[in-house]
Coordinates of C-alpha atoms in Angstrom, one line a residue:
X215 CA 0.0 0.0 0.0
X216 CA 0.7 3.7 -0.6
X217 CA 2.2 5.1 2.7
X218 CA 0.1 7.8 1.9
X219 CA -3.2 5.7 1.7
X220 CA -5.4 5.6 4.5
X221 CA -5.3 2.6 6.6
X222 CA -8.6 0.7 7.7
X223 CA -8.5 -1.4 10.4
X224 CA -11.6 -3.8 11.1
X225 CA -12.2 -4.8 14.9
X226 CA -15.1 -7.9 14.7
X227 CA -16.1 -8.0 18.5
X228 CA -14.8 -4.8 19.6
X229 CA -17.6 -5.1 21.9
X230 CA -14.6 -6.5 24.1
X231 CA -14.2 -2.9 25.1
X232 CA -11.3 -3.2 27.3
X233 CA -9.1 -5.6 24.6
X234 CA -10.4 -3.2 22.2
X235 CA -9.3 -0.4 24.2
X236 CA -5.8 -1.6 24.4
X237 CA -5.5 -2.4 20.8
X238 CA -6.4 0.8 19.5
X239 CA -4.8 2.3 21.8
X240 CA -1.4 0.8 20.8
X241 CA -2.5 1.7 17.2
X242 CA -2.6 5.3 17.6
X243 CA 0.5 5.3 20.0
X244 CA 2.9 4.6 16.9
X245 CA 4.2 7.3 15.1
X246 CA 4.0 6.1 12.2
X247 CA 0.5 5.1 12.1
X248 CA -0.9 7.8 14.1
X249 CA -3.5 9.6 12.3
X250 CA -3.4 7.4 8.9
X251 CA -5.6 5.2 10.1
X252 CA -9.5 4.8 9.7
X253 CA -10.8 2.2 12.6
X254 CA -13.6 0.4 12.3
X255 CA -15.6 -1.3 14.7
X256 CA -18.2 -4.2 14.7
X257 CA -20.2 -5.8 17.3
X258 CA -23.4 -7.1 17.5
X259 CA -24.4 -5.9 21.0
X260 CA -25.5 -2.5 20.1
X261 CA -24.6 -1.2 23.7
X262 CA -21.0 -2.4 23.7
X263 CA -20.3 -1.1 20.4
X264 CA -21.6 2.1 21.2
X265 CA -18.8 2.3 24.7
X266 CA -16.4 1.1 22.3
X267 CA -17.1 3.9 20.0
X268 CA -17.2 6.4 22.6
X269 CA -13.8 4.9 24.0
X270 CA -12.0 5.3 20.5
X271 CA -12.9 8.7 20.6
X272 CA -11.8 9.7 23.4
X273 CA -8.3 7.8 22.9
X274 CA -7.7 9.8 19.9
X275 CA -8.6 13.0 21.2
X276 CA -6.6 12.7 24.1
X277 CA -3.6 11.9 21.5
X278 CA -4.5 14.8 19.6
X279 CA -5.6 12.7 16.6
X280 CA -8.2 13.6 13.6
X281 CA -8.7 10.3 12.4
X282 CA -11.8 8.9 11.0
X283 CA -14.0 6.2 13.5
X284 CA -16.8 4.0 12.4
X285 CA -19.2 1.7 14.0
X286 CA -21.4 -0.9 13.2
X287 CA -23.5 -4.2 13.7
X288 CA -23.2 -4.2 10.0
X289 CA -20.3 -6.6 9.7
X290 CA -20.4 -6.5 6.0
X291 CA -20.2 -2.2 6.0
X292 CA -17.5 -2.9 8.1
X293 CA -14.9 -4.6 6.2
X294 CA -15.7 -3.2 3.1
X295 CA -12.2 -1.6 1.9
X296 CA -10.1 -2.9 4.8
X297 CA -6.6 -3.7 5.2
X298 CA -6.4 -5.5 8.4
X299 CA -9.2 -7.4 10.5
X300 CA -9.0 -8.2 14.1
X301 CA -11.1 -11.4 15.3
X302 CA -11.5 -10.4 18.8
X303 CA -15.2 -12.1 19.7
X304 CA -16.8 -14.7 21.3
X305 CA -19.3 -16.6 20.1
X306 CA -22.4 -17.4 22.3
X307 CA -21.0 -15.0 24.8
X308 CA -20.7 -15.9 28.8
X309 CA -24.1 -16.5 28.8
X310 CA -25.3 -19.0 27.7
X311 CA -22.4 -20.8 26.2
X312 CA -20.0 -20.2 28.6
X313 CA -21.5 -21.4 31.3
X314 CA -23.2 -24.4 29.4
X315 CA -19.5 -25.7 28.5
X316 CA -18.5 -25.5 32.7
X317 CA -22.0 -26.6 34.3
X318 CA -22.8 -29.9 32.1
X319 CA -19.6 -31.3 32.7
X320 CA -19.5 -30.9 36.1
X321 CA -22.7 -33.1 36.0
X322 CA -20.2 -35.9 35.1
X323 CA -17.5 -34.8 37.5
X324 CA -15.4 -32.9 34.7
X325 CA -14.2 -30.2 36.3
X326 CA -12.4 -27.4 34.3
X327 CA -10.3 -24.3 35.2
X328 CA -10.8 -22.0 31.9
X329 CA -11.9 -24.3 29.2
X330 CA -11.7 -21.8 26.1
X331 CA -8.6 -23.9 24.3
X332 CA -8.8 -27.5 24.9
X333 CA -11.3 -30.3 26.6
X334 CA -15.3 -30.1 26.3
X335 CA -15.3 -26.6 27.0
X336 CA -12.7 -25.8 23.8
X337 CA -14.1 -28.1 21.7
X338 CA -17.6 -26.8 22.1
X339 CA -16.1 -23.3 21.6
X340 CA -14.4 -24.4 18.4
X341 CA -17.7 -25.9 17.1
X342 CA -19.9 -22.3 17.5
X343 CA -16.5 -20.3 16.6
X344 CA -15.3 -21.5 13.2
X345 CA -18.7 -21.5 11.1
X346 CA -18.5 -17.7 12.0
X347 CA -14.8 -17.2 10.9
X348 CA -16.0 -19.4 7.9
X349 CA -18.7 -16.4 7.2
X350 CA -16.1 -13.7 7.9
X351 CA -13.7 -15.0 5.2
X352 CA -16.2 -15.4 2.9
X353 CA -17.0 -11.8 3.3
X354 CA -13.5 -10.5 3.2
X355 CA -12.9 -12.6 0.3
X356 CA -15.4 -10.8 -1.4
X357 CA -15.0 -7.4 -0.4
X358 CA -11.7 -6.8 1.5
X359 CA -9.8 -9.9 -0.7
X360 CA -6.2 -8.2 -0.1
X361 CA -6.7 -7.6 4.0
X362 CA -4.5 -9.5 6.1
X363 CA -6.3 -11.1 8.7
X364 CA -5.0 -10.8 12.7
X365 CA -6.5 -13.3 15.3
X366 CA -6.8 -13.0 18.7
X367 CA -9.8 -15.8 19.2
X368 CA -9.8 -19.0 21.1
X369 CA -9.2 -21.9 20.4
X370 CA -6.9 -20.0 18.5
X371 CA -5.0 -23.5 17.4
X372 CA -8.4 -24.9 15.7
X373 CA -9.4 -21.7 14.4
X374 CA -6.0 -21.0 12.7
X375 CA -5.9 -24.8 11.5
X376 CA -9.9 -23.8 10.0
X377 CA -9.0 -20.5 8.6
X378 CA -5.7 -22.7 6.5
X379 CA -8.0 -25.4 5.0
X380 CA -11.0 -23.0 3.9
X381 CA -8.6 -19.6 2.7
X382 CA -5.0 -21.6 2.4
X383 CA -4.6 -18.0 0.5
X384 CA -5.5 -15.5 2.9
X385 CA -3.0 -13.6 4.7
X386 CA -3.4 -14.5 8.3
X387 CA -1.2 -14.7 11.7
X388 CA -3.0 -16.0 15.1
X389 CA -2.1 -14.1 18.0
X390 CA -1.6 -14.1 21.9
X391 CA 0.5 -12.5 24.6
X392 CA 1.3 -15.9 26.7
X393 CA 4.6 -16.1 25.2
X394 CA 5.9 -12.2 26.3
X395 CA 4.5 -12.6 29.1
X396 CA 5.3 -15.4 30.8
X397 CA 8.8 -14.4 30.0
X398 CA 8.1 -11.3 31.9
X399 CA 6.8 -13.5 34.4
X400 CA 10.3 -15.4 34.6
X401 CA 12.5 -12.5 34.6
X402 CA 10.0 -11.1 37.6
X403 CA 10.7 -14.4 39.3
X404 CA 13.9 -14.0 38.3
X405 CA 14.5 -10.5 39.8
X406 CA 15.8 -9.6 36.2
X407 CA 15.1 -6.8 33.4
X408 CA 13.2 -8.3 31.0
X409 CA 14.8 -6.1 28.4
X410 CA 18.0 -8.1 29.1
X411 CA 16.6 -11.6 28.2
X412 CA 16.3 -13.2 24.8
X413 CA 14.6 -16.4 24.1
X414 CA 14.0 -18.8 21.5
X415 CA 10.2 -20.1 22.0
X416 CA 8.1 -22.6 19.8
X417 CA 5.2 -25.6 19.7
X418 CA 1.5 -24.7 19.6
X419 CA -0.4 -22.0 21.0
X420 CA -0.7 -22.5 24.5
X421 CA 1.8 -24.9 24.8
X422 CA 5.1 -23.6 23.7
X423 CA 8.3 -23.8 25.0
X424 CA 11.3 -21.7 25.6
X425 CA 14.0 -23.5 24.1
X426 CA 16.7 -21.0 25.1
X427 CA 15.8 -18.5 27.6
X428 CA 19.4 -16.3 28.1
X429 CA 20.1 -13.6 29.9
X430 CA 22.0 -11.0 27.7
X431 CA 24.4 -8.0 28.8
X432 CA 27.2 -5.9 27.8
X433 CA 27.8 -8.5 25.1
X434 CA 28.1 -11.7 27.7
X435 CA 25.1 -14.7 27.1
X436 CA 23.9 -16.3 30.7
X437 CA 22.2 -19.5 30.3
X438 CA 19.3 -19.0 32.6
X439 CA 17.6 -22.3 32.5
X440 CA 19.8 -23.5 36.0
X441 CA 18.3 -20.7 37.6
X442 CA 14.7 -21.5 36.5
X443 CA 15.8 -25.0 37.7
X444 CA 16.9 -24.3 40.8
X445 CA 14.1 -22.2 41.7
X446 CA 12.0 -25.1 40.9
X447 CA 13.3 -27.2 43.7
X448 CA 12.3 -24.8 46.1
X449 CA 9.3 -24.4 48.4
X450 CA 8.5 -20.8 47.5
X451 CA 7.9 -21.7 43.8
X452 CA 5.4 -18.9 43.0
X453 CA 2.2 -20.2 43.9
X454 CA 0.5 -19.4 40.6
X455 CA 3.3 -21.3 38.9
X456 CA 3.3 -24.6 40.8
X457 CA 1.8 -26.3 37.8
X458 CA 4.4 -24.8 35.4
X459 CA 7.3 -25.4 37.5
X460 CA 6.8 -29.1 38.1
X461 CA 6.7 -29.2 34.5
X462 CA 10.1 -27.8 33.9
X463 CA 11.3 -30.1 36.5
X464 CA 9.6 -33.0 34.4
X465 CA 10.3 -32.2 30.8
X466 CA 13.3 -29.7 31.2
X467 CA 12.0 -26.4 29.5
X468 CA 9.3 -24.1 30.8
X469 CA 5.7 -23.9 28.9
X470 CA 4.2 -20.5 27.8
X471 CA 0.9 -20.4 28.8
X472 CA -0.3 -20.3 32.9
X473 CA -0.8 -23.1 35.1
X474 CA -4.4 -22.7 35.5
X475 CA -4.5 -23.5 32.0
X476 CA -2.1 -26.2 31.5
X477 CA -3.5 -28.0 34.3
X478 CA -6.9 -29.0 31.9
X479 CA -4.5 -29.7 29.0
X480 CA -2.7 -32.9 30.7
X481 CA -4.2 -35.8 33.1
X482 CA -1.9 -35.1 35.6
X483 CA -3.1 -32.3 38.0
X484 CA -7.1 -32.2 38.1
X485 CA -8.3 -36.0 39.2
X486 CA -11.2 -36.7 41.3
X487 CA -9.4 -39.4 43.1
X488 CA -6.9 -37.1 44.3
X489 CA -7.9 -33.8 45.4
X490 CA -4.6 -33.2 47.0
X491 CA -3.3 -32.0 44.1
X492 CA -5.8 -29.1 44.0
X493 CA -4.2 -27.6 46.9
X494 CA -0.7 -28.7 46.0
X495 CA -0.9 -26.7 42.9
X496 CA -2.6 -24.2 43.5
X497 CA -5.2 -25.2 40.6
X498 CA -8.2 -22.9 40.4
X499 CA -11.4 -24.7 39.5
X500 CA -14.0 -22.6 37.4
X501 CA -11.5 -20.0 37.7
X502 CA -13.1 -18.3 34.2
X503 CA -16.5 -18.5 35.8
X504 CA -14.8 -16.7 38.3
X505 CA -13.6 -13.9 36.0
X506 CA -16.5 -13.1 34.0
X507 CA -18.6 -13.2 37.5
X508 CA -16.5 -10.2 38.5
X509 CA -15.6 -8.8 35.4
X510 CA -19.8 -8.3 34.8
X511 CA -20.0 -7.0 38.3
X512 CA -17.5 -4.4 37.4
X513 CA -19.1 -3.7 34.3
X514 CA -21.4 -0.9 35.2
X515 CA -19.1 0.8 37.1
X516 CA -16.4 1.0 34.8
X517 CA -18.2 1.7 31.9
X518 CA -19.4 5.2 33.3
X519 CA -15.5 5.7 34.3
X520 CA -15.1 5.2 30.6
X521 CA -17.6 7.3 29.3
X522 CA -17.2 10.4 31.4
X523 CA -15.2 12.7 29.7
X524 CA -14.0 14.1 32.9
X525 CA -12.1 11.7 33.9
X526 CA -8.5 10.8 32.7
X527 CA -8.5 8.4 30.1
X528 CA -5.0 6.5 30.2
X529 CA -3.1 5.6 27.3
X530 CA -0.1 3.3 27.4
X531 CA 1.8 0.9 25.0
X532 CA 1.0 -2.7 25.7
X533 CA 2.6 -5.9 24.7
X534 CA 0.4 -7.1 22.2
X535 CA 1.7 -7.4 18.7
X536 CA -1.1 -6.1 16.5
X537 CA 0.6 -2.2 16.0
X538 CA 4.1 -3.7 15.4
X539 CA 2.6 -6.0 12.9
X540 CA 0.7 -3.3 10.7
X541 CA 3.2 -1.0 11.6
X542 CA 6.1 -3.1 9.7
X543 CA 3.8 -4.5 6.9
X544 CA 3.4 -0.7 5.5
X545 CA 6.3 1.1 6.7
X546 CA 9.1 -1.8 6.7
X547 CA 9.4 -1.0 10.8
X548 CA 10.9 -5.0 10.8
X549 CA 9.7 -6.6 14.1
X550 CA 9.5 -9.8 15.9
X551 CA 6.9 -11.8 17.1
X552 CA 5.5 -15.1 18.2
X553 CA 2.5 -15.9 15.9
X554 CA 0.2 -19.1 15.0
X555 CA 1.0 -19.8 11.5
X556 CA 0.4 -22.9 9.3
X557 CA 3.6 -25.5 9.9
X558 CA 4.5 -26.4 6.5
X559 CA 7.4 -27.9 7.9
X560 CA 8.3 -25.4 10.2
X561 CA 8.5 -27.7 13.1
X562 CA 9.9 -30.7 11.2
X563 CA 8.1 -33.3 14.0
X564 CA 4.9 -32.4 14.3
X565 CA 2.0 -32.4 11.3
X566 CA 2.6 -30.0 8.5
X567 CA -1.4 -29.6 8.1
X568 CA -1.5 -28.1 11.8
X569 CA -1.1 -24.2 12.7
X570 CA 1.9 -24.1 15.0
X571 CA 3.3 -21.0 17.4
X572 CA 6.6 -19.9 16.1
X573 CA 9.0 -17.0 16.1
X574 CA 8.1 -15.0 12.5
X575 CA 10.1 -12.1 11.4
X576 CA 7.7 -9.1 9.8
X577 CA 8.3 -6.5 7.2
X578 CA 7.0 -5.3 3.9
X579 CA 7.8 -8.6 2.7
X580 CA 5.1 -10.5 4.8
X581 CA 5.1 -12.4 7.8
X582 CA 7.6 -15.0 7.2
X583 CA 7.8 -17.5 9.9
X584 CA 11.3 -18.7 11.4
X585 CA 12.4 -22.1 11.0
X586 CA 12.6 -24.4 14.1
X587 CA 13.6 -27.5 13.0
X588 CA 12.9 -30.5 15.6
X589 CA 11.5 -30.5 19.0
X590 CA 12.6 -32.1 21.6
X591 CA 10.3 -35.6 21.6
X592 CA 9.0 -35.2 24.9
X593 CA 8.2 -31.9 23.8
X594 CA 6.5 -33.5 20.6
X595 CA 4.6 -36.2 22.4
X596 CA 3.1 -33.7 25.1
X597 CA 1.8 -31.2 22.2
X598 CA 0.3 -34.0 19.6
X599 CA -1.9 -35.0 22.9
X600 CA -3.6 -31.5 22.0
X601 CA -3.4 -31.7 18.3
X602 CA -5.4 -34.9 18.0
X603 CA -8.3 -33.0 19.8
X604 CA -7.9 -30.0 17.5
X605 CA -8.0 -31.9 14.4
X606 CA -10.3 -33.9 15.1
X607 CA -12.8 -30.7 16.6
X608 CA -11.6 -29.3 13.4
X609 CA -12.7 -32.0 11.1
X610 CA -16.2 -32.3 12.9
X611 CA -16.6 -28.3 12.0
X612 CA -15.7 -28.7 8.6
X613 CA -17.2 -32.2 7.7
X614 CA -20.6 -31.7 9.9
X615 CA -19.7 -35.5 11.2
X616 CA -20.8 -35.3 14.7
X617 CA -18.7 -39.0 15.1
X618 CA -15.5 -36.5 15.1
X619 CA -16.7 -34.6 18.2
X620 CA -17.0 -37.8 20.0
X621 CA -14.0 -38.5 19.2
X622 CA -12.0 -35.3 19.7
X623 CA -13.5 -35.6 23.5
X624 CA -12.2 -39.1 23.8
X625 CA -8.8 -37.9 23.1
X626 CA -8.7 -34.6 25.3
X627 CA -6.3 -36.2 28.0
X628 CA -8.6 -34.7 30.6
X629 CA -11.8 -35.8 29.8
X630 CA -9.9 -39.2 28.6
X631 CA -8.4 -39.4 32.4
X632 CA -12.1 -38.8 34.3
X633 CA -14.5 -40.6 32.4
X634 CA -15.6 -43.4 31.0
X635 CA -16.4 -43.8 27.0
X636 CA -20.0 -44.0 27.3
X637 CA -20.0 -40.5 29.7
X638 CA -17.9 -38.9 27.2
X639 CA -20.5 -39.8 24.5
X640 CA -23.6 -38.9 26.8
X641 CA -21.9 -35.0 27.7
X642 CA -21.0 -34.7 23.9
X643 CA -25.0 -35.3 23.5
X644 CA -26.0 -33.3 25.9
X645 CA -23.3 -30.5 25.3
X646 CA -24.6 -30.4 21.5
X647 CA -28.5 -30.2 22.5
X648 CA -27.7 -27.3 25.1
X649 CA -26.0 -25.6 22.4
X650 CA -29.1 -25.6 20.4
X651 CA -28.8 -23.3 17.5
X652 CA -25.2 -21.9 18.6
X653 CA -24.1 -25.3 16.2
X654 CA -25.1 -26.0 12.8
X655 CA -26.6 -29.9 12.6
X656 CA -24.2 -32.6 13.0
X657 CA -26.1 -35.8 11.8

């Protein structure tokens, strides 16, 4: 694109007015975007939309910006003419589909801890999720065909793998902040700078794994790996990290994303039988229930704090990659990042057809992924427990064979290591009624 071109960028959910808040607020932070930009927001709860709108606005006038904001529940209006769409939404919301993926299972004494990436509760999400993305590229494809597509959804691993198979040609990167920030979290722990550490980190979203992590100083590397190690072996192991640190003491390299998620994505720390463990490692049970409880409480209150022009509305650069991205795909600012990207032989032992979270280097000449080469085969093993369920979920999605969500659930390694076949049918049933028309028909 022309430098001098305006740049439209499409927010689908922006609803999500805090993410959305943070986003845009990166945007118009750099320089070089600044005022070229046109932002465009979609939602389809008029109410959220409209705080969204009224957030935008007040971002770019407290930067001084003249820059032209639109919103919309017309997704279509939306895209038209864009260069850059950000998935930011849920499908079905908290309520009902949130709650519906935590309450049934707990019938059959499947607890969960955020259930938005893997077991029931990320297969389920996958299943309402990608017929909508399959919508949204169908539209972009027809009016914004040269946009480059930036996702920030869960489960971002089966959406990504969806988004390859039904637009291999779209231009498309999956995004999250686990990787920055657990390494802020490990310099923290660390009592480091994390401006002095570099890493090498790479698997699939959610589960990647720092394969160097080095301390780096007046031109002298520190492996710091031996201190992670030997912090492991103590008792003050932060307690949000217990999960995360036995792991490291178990397979030798430290996973990206926190323990209360990791926990579901493994048999080893949420059992019935033993409910030691709960307290052992700190695992918080319904611990997303538990957010969106307060987070809806809050709501009210911090809407009007949003909305009221005379109060201060903070602006400050986050770690999110989205700015850097468009940022060096027009101006050639090279950056960075940690993005979900097809494999294609990225990660030479795992499945080429799966989307896989590796180092990418971005600049006018695309986003060009970094090659990795071979795990190490623990490594391997561990993450192609998650990529059966996410083919599988995705094959369901795409196929309409409802015999594929049975089967993904058989194969989550939680669900797998609580119940019995025949439960794991009888929730899948009763998951995919309760859904109602959230899912297409699976016959």
């Amino acid at each position: 694109m022309n430098c001098q071109e305006m740049i439209r960028i499409t927010l689908i959910g922006a609803g999500s007015t805090v993410f959305a808040k943070r986003l845009v607020g990166d945007i118009l932070l750099t320089p070089e975007l600044g005022s070229g930009v046109e932002i465009m927001l979609h939602d389809i709860d008029t109410e959220r939309l409209k705080t969204s709108e009224i957030v935008t606005r007040r971002l770019a006038e407290s930067l001084g910006l003249e820059i032209s904001i639109q919103a919309s529940t017309d997704r279509r209006a939306m895209l038209k003419g864009s260069n850059y769409v950000i998935l930011m939404m849920q499908v079905g919301g908290y309520h009902p589909a949130t709650v519906t993926d935590f309450e049934i299972p707990k019938k059959y004494g499947l607890r969960q801890t955020i259930a938005d990436t893997l077991g029931v509760g990320g297969i389920m999400r996958g299943l309402r999720t990608i017929p909508v993305v399959k919508e949204i590229l169908e539209q972009m494809q027809e009016i914004c065909p040269d946009a480059t597509l930036l996702n920030y959804v869960n489960p971002m691993v089966m959406l990504c793998m969806a988004i390859n198979r039904l637009a291999p040609e779209q231009k498309m990167v999956g995004l999250c902040h686990s990787v920055q920030g657990t390494a802020e979290e490990l310099a923290k722990d660390l009592g480091e700078e994390v401006d002095s550490i570099n890493y090498f980190c790479a698997g699939i979203n959610h589960m990647s794994f720092y394969l160097n992590f080095e301390k780096n100083q007046h031109g002298t590397k520190e492996d710091l790996y031996p201190r992670l190690m030997e912090l492991a072996r103590k008792e003050n192991v932060p307690k949000e990290n217990r999960v995360r640190y036995e792991i490291l003491q178990r397979l030798g390299y430290f996973v990206t994303e926190s323990s209360e998620h990791f926990a579901e994505y493994t048999p080893w720390f949420i059992k019935r039988d033993r409910p030691d463990l709960i307290e052992q490692f700190n695992i918080p049970l319904d611990e997303y229930i538990t957010r969106c409880e307060n987070q809806i409480a809050e709501w009210d209150q911090l809407k009007t704090e949003l909305e009221d022009e005379s109060v201060q509305l903070d602006v400050c650069q986050s770690h999110e990659y989205a700015a850097s991205i468009i940022n060096a795909l027009e101006h050639g600012n090279a950056t960075v990042i940690n993005g979900n990207v097809a494999n294609q032989g990225v990660i030479s032992n795992l499945p080429s057809n799966i989307s896989v979270e590796v180092p990418c280097h971005i600049d006018q000449n695309g986003i060009q992924p970094v090659h990795v080469g071979a795990l190490p085969p623990q490594l391997a093993a561990l993450i192609m427990t998650n990529v059966n369920v996410q083919q599988l979920t995705v094959e369901a999605a795409l196929t309409g064979k409802r015999e594929h969500i049975y089967h993904a659930a058989m194969m989550d390694p939680h669900t797998a290591a609580e119940l019995s076949v025949d439960q794991i049918w009888k929730l899948v049933d009763e998951l995919i009624d309760a859904h109602g028309t959230l899912l297409p028909s699976y016959e």
